Amino acid sequence: MLFFVLLAAVNGFVTVINKMINLEAKKSLGTINGTLINYLEATLISLVIVLLLGDSRLADLSHWSAVPLVHLLGGVFGLVAMVLTVIAMERVRVSYSTIILLAAQLGTGFVLDAVAAGKVVPLKLIGLLIVIAGIFLDQMATGRSTETLQEQE
């Protein structure tokens, strides 16, 4: 269990660094070009890993026909997520972007779990509402302090 907690923590760290790097790539290359470079790099690295591990299932066309189409959409959702993140981060601080993303992931997970299980778990809903309330409270506090600073100048 500890291994998976550490893995999730590393994933969170890498995700925030990825956002920051992609925002800078957008500034110097543009949204579409920055996205293209990101995915070309990822494709080349993935190809090298596949070749090093000797996993050649993708070369077998019969294997492709056995894979459900929905399983091939991960790249599409990843691309959309990255483009939306890069666009949003230009207007929102990294911390807010990360917290809002977390709240959206929690909300989506809550809805999918509720649909799959056919029931709503009240404590999960309360936890989600607390996270959302925290975002709004922090935004209100930060907005007021920013307004106060501007008035003092």
PDB file of C-alpha atoms in Angstrom, residues 7 11 108:
ATOM      1  CA  LEU A   7       3.575   6.348  -6.629  1.00  0.00           C
ATOM      2  CA  ASN A  11       2.494  11.290 -10.074  1.00  0.00           C
ATOM      3  CA  THR A 108     -16.113  12.715 -11.896  1.00  0.00           C
TER       4      THR A 108
END
